[in-house]
Short mmCIF file of C-alpha atoms and ligand atoms in Angstrom, two decimals:
data_model
loop_
_atom_site.label_atom_id
_atom_site.label_comp_id
_atom_site.label_asym_id
_atom_site.label_seq_id
_atom_site.Cartn_x
_atom_site.Cartn_y
_atom_site.Cartn_z
CA MET A 16 0.00 0.00 0.00
CA ARG A 17 1.02 3.60 -0.50
CA VAL A 18 0.35 6.13 2.24
CA THR A 19 0.55 9.82 1.31
CA VAL A 20 0.90 12.52 3.96
CA LEU A 21 -1.76 15.12 3.16
CA GLY A 22 -1.34 17.10 6.37
CA LYS A 23 0.87 16.73 9.39
CA SER A 24 0.30 19.94 11.40
CA PRO A 25 -0.80 19.86 15.02
CA SER A 26 -3.99 21.73 15.99
CA TRP A 27 -2.86 24.90 14.22
CA GLN A 28 -1.80 24.68 10.61
CA ASP A 29 1.69 25.18 9.27
CA ALA A 30 2.07 28.01 6.75
CA ALA A 31 0.30 26.61 3.64
CA GLY A 32 -0.15 23.35 5.54
CA ALA A 33 -2.94 21.11 6.73
CA CYS A 34 -3.77 19.33 9.97
CA SER A 35 -3.89 15.52 10.24
CA GLY A 36 -4.73 13.60 7.07
CA TYR A 37 -3.11 10.50 5.53
CA LEU A 38 -4.35 8.78 2.39
CA ALA A 39 -3.74 5.04 2.02
CA GLN A 40 -4.13 3.53 -1.45
CA GLU A 41 -3.99 -0.11 -2.41
CA GLN A 42 -5.22 -1.60 -5.68
CA GLY A 43 -7.78 1.14 -6.28
CA ALA A 44 -9.02 1.18 -2.67
CA ARG A 45 -8.58 4.47 -0.83
CA VAL A 46 -8.80 5.10 2.90
CA LEU A 47 -8.39 8.56 4.36
CA LEU A 48 -7.11 8.51 7.94
CA ASP A 49 -8.32 11.69 9.64
CA CYS A 50 -9.61 14.77 7.86
CA GLY A 51 -8.37 17.85 9.72
CA ASN A 52 -8.54 21.44 8.58
CA GLY A 53 -6.87 21.90 5.21
CA VAL A 54 -6.93 18.20 4.29
CA PHE A 55 -9.71 18.33 1.70
CA SER A 56 -7.72 20.72 -0.48
CA LYS A 57 -4.59 18.56 -0.17
CA LEU A 58 -6.61 15.43 -0.98
CA ARG A 59 -7.71 16.99 -4.26
CA HIS A 60 -4.08 17.25 -5.35
CA VAL A 61 -3.62 13.50 -4.88
CA CYS A 62 -6.87 11.84 -5.96
CA ASP A 63 -10.44 12.55 -6.91
CA TYR A 64 -12.48 12.90 -3.73
CA VAL A 65 -15.34 10.82 -5.15
CA ASP A 66 -12.90 7.89 -5.33
CA VAL A 67 -12.31 7.79 -1.56
CA ASP A 68 -13.90 4.59 -0.26
CA ALA A 69 -13.71 5.27 3.46
CA VAL A 70 -12.69 7.96 5.93
CA VAL A 71 -11.59 6.84 9.39
CA ILE A 72 -11.51 9.46 12.16
CA THR A 73 -9.26 8.62 15.11
CA HIS A 74 -10.83 11.06 17.55
CA LEU A 75 -13.11 14.02 17.69
CA HIS A 76 -10.66 16.88 18.01
CA ALA A 77 -11.10 19.66 15.47
CA ASP A 78 -7.70 19.16 13.83
CA HIS A 79 -8.72 15.58 12.95
CA PHE A 80 -12.23 16.13 11.57
CA LEU A 81 -12.95 19.74 10.55
CA ASP A 82 -12.55 19.17 6.81
CA LEU A 83 -15.38 16.67 6.87
CA VAL A 84 -17.42 19.85 6.46
CA PRO A 85 -16.10 20.94 3.03
CA PHE A 86 -15.84 17.27 2.00
CA SER A 87 -19.55 16.89 2.81
CA TYR A 88 -20.49 20.02 0.88
CA ALA A 89 -18.64 18.66 -2.16
CA LEU A 90 -20.39 15.30 -1.94
CA ARG A 91 -23.77 16.98 -1.54
CA TYR A 92 -23.56 19.93 -3.93
CA ALA A 93 -20.86 19.34 -6.55
CA PRO A 94 -22.49 19.42 -10.03
CA ARG A 95 -21.31 15.90 -10.87
CA GLN A 96 -23.04 14.49 -7.78
CA GLN A 97 -26.47 15.64 -8.95
CA PRO A 98 -29.14 13.31 -10.47
CA VAL A 99 -29.61 15.54 -13.52
CA PRO A 100 -27.09 17.11 -15.94
CA VAL A 101 -25.51 20.26 -14.44
CA ALA A 102 -22.80 22.51 -15.85
CA GLY A 103 -21.54 19.98 -18.36
CA TRP A 104 -21.67 17.03 -15.99
CA PRO A 105 -23.98 14.24 -17.16
CA GLY A 106 -25.82 13.60 -13.89
CA THR A 107 -25.60 10.41 -11.89
CA ALA A 108 -28.01 7.96 -10.33
CA ASP A 109 -25.22 6.73 -8.10
CA PRO A 110 -23.44 9.67 -6.42
CA ALA A 111 -20.34 8.92 -4.36
CA ARG A 112 -21.14 8.35 -0.69
CA PRO A 113 -17.94 7.21 1.07
CA ARG A 114 -18.12 5.32 4.33
CA LEU A 115 -17.26 7.45 7.36
CA TYR A 116 -16.07 5.62 10.47
CA LEU A 117 -16.26 7.58 13.71
CA PRO A 118 -15.60 6.78 17.36
CA ALA A 119 -18.73 6.15 19.44
CA GLY A 120 -20.76 9.32 19.82
CA GLY A 121 -19.16 10.88 16.76
CA GLY A 122 -22.34 11.04 14.71
CA GLU A 123 -24.14 13.11 17.34
CA LEU A 124 -21.15 15.38 17.90
CA LEU A 125 -20.86 16.16 14.19
CA ARG A 126 -24.62 16.79 13.97
CA ARG A 127 -24.18 19.37 16.74
CA VAL A 128 -21.26 21.02 14.93
CA VAL A 129 -23.02 21.44 11.59
CA GLY A 130 -26.30 22.07 13.39
CA CYS A 131 -24.81 25.37 14.60
CA TRP A 132 -25.74 26.83 11.23
CA GLY A 133 -28.85 24.72 10.79
CA HIS A 134 -27.45 21.95 8.62
CA ASP A 135 -27.80 19.03 11.03
CA ASP A 136 -28.00 16.36 8.34
CA LEU A 137 -25.06 17.59 6.23
CA ILE A 138 -22.60 14.87 7.14
CA ASP A 139 -25.17 12.06 7.50
CA THR A 140 -26.43 12.66 3.98
CA ALA A 141 -22.99 13.11 2.42
CA PHE A 142 -21.36 10.04 3.98
CA ASP A 143 -22.44 6.53 4.92
CA VAL A 144 -21.79 7.05 8.64
CA HIS A 145 -20.76 4.26 11.00
CA GLU A 146 -19.47 4.32 14.57
CA TYR A 147 -16.74 1.80 15.35
CA ALA A 148 -15.78 -0.04 18.53
CA ALA A 149 -12.21 -0.78 19.58
CA ASP A 150 -12.45 -4.45 18.63
CA ASP A 151 -14.04 -3.92 15.23
CA VAL A 152 -12.14 -5.20 12.20
CA LEU A 153 -13.08 -3.49 8.96
CA SER A 154 -12.35 -4.26 5.33
CA VAL A 155 -11.89 -1.61 2.68
CA GLY A 156 -11.08 -3.36 -0.58
CA PRO A 157 -7.98 -5.44 0.11
CA LEU A 158 -7.10 -3.48 3.26
CA THR A 159 -7.89 -4.61 6.79
CA VAL A 160 -8.47 -1.91 9.41
CA ARG A 161 -7.96 -2.53 13.12
CA PHE A 162 -8.15 -0.20 16.13
CA CYS A 163 -6.54 0.24 19.53
CA GLU A 164 -7.70 2.77 22.10
CA VAL A 165 -4.86 5.04 23.24
CA PRO A 166 -4.90 7.59 26.07
CA HIS A 167 -5.51 11.22 25.06
CA TYR A 168 -7.90 13.93 26.23
CA VAL A 169 -10.90 12.31 24.54
CA ALA A 170 -11.61 8.75 23.34
CA THR A 171 -8.92 8.15 20.72
CA PHE A 172 -7.98 5.16 18.59
CA ALA A 173 -4.75 4.20 16.91
CA VAL A 174 -5.41 2.56 13.53
CA GLU A 175 -3.64 -0.24 11.68
CA LEU A 176 -3.99 -0.79 7.95
CA SER A 177 -2.69 -4.10 6.72
CA ARG A 178 -2.57 -6.35 3.74
CA ASP A 179 -0.96 -9.79 3.51
CA GLY A 180 1.12 -9.17 6.61
CA ALA A 181 2.33 -5.70 5.56
CA ARG A 182 1.32 -3.25 8.28
CA PHE A 183 1.02 0.51 8.60
CA THR A 184 0.25 1.77 12.11
CA TYR A 185 -0.94 5.29 12.90
CA GLY A 186 -0.79 6.20 16.58
CA ALA A 187 -3.25 9.13 16.37
CA ASP A 188 -2.74 11.57 19.27
CA CYS A 189 -1.64 10.07 22.59
CA ARG A 190 0.29 10.54 25.80
CA PRO A 191 2.98 7.97 26.72
CA ASN A 192 1.37 4.52 26.86
CA ASP A 193 1.94 0.80 26.52
CA GLU A 194 -1.16 0.15 24.42
CA LEU A 195 0.35 1.65 21.29
CA VAL A 196 3.64 -0.18 21.87
CA ARG A 197 1.78 -3.53 21.95
CA PHE A 198 -0.50 -2.65 19.05
CA ALA A 199 2.42 -1.54 16.87
CA ALA A 200 4.71 -4.43 17.81
CA ASP A 201 6.90 -5.32 14.82
CA THR A 202 4.93 -3.08 12.46
CA ASP A 203 6.47 -2.05 9.16
CA VAL A 204 5.80 1.67 9.54
CA LEU A 205 4.74 3.46 12.72
CA LEU A 206 3.44 6.98 12.18
CA ILE A 207 3.51 8.57 15.61
CA GLU A 208 2.80 11.99 16.96
CA ALA A 209 5.68 14.12 18.25
CA THR A 210 3.77 17.25 19.14
CA LEU A 211 5.73 18.74 21.98
CA PRO A 212 9.13 20.37 22.33
CA ARG A 213 9.18 18.96 25.90
CA PRO A 214 6.73 17.00 28.09
CA GLU A 215 3.78 18.94 29.52
CA ARG A 216 4.83 20.54 32.81
CA ASP A 217 1.46 20.24 34.55
CA GLY A 218 -2.05 18.90 34.13
CA THR A 219 -3.07 15.73 32.35
CA ARG A 220 -0.61 14.69 29.70
CA GLY A 221 -1.96 14.25 26.19
CA HIS A 222 0.95 14.29 23.76
CA LEU A 223 4.51 13.10 23.13
CA PRO A 224 7.77 14.94 22.53
CA ALA A 225 10.06 13.51 19.86
CA HIS A 226 12.30 11.56 22.23
CA GLU A 227 9.35 9.73 23.80
CA ALA A 228 7.87 9.09 20.35
CA GLY A 229 11.18 7.54 19.35
CA ALA A 230 11.22 5.39 22.48
CA HIS A 231 7.71 4.08 21.66
CA GLY A 232 8.98 3.07 18.24
CA ARG A 233 11.99 1.32 19.73
CA GLU A 234 9.90 -0.58 22.30
CA ALA A 235 7.47 -1.62 19.59
CA GLY A 236 10.29 -2.78 17.33
CA ALA A 237 8.86 -0.71 14.48
CA HIS A 238 10.84 -1.23 11.30
CA ARG A 239 10.46 2.41 10.31
CA LEU A 240 9.40 5.36 12.44
CA VAL A 241 7.78 8.55 11.13
CA LEU A 242 7.20 11.51 13.46
CA THR A 243 4.15 13.66 12.76
CA HIS A 244 1.65 16.16 14.25
CA TYR A 245 4.41 18.71 14.81
CA SER A 246 4.49 22.42 14.07
CA ASP A 247 6.68 24.19 11.56
CA GLU A 248 7.56 26.38 14.54
CA LEU A 249 9.71 23.58 15.97
CA ASP A 250 13.29 22.97 14.88
CA PRO A 251 13.14 19.89 12.62
CA GLU A 252 16.79 18.98 13.11
CA LEU A 253 16.41 19.05 16.87
CA MET A 254 13.28 16.89 16.55
CA ARG A 255 15.05 14.47 14.27
CA ALA A 256 17.99 14.21 16.68
CA ASP A 257 15.73 13.70 19.72
CA GLY A 258 13.53 11.19 17.90
CA SER A 259 16.50 9.22 16.58
CA ASP A 260 18.06 9.16 20.04
CA GLY A 261 14.85 7.70 21.51
CA PHE A 262 14.40 5.25 18.63
CA GLY A 263 18.00 4.14 18.49
CA GLY A 264 18.19 4.73 14.75
CA PRO A 265 17.19 7.22 12.10
CA VAL A 266 13.62 8.52 12.04
CA ASP A 267 11.65 10.33 9.36
CA LEU A 268 9.77 13.57 9.86
CA ALA A 269 6.41 13.51 8.08
CA ALA A 270 6.19 16.09 5.33
CA GLU A 271 3.19 16.91 3.18
CA GLY A 272 3.34 14.96 -0.05
CA ALA A 273 5.67 12.30 1.34
CA VAL A 274 4.68 8.78 0.30
CA TYR A 275 5.41 5.66 2.36
CA THR A 276 5.21 2.33 0.62
CA VAL A 277 4.44 -0.61 2.87
ZN1 ZN B 25 -4.33 16.44 16.94
ZN1 ZN B 26 -6.15 15.29 19.72
#
């Protein structure tokens, strides 16, 4: 499978960047992992949005779901999605309606968000909405999707995409934990957040600095480690050095447009 980084910013976007979004493609099947602000535009550079089979949202923080709103408007109102010819498009009896997988309670939360401007059914009518449980195993074309709950400020799930033993693991957002280490054990590629320049000084922890992210990769025995969810306001060489020190080997820093083949 090929995984393209569409956006890697934390909860505020890099200059010209996008928040979390990663597109996995395998034999014509396409899965979008997270759809944060800016991701829909980046997606359109890589593939046609009507060809996305499924969107999987790891957790209901704005930087992981906000672009479901423009994605939904496109699916609802784009001329080519209409039943009759519009603006040179022939009309379709079978408009694209990708599957949208949300954590429990996600459907109601998104209805409240879009309900703020009176469009409660926007996302339900654009997507085929499902809520997943931690032990669900999904199939999207040849890809198998598995989940693992990881500790963060809200219910959050790491996601594994696999095919024939080749595994790509996305840690979502998380504080230091053993769950992700077990879930990602021996994975081919671990995409892990490295949000912080240093651990949180007080309050509940929710994120990882690069050194801890590296250590999670080492403990998991990940074959390749990619740090993500970091700001362009951090020094990338310092992050790379810290991450590599924790991992015990070289790490990659996610960059928009980068493609990982698993
Ligand atoms: Zn985030
Ligand atoms: Zn988050």
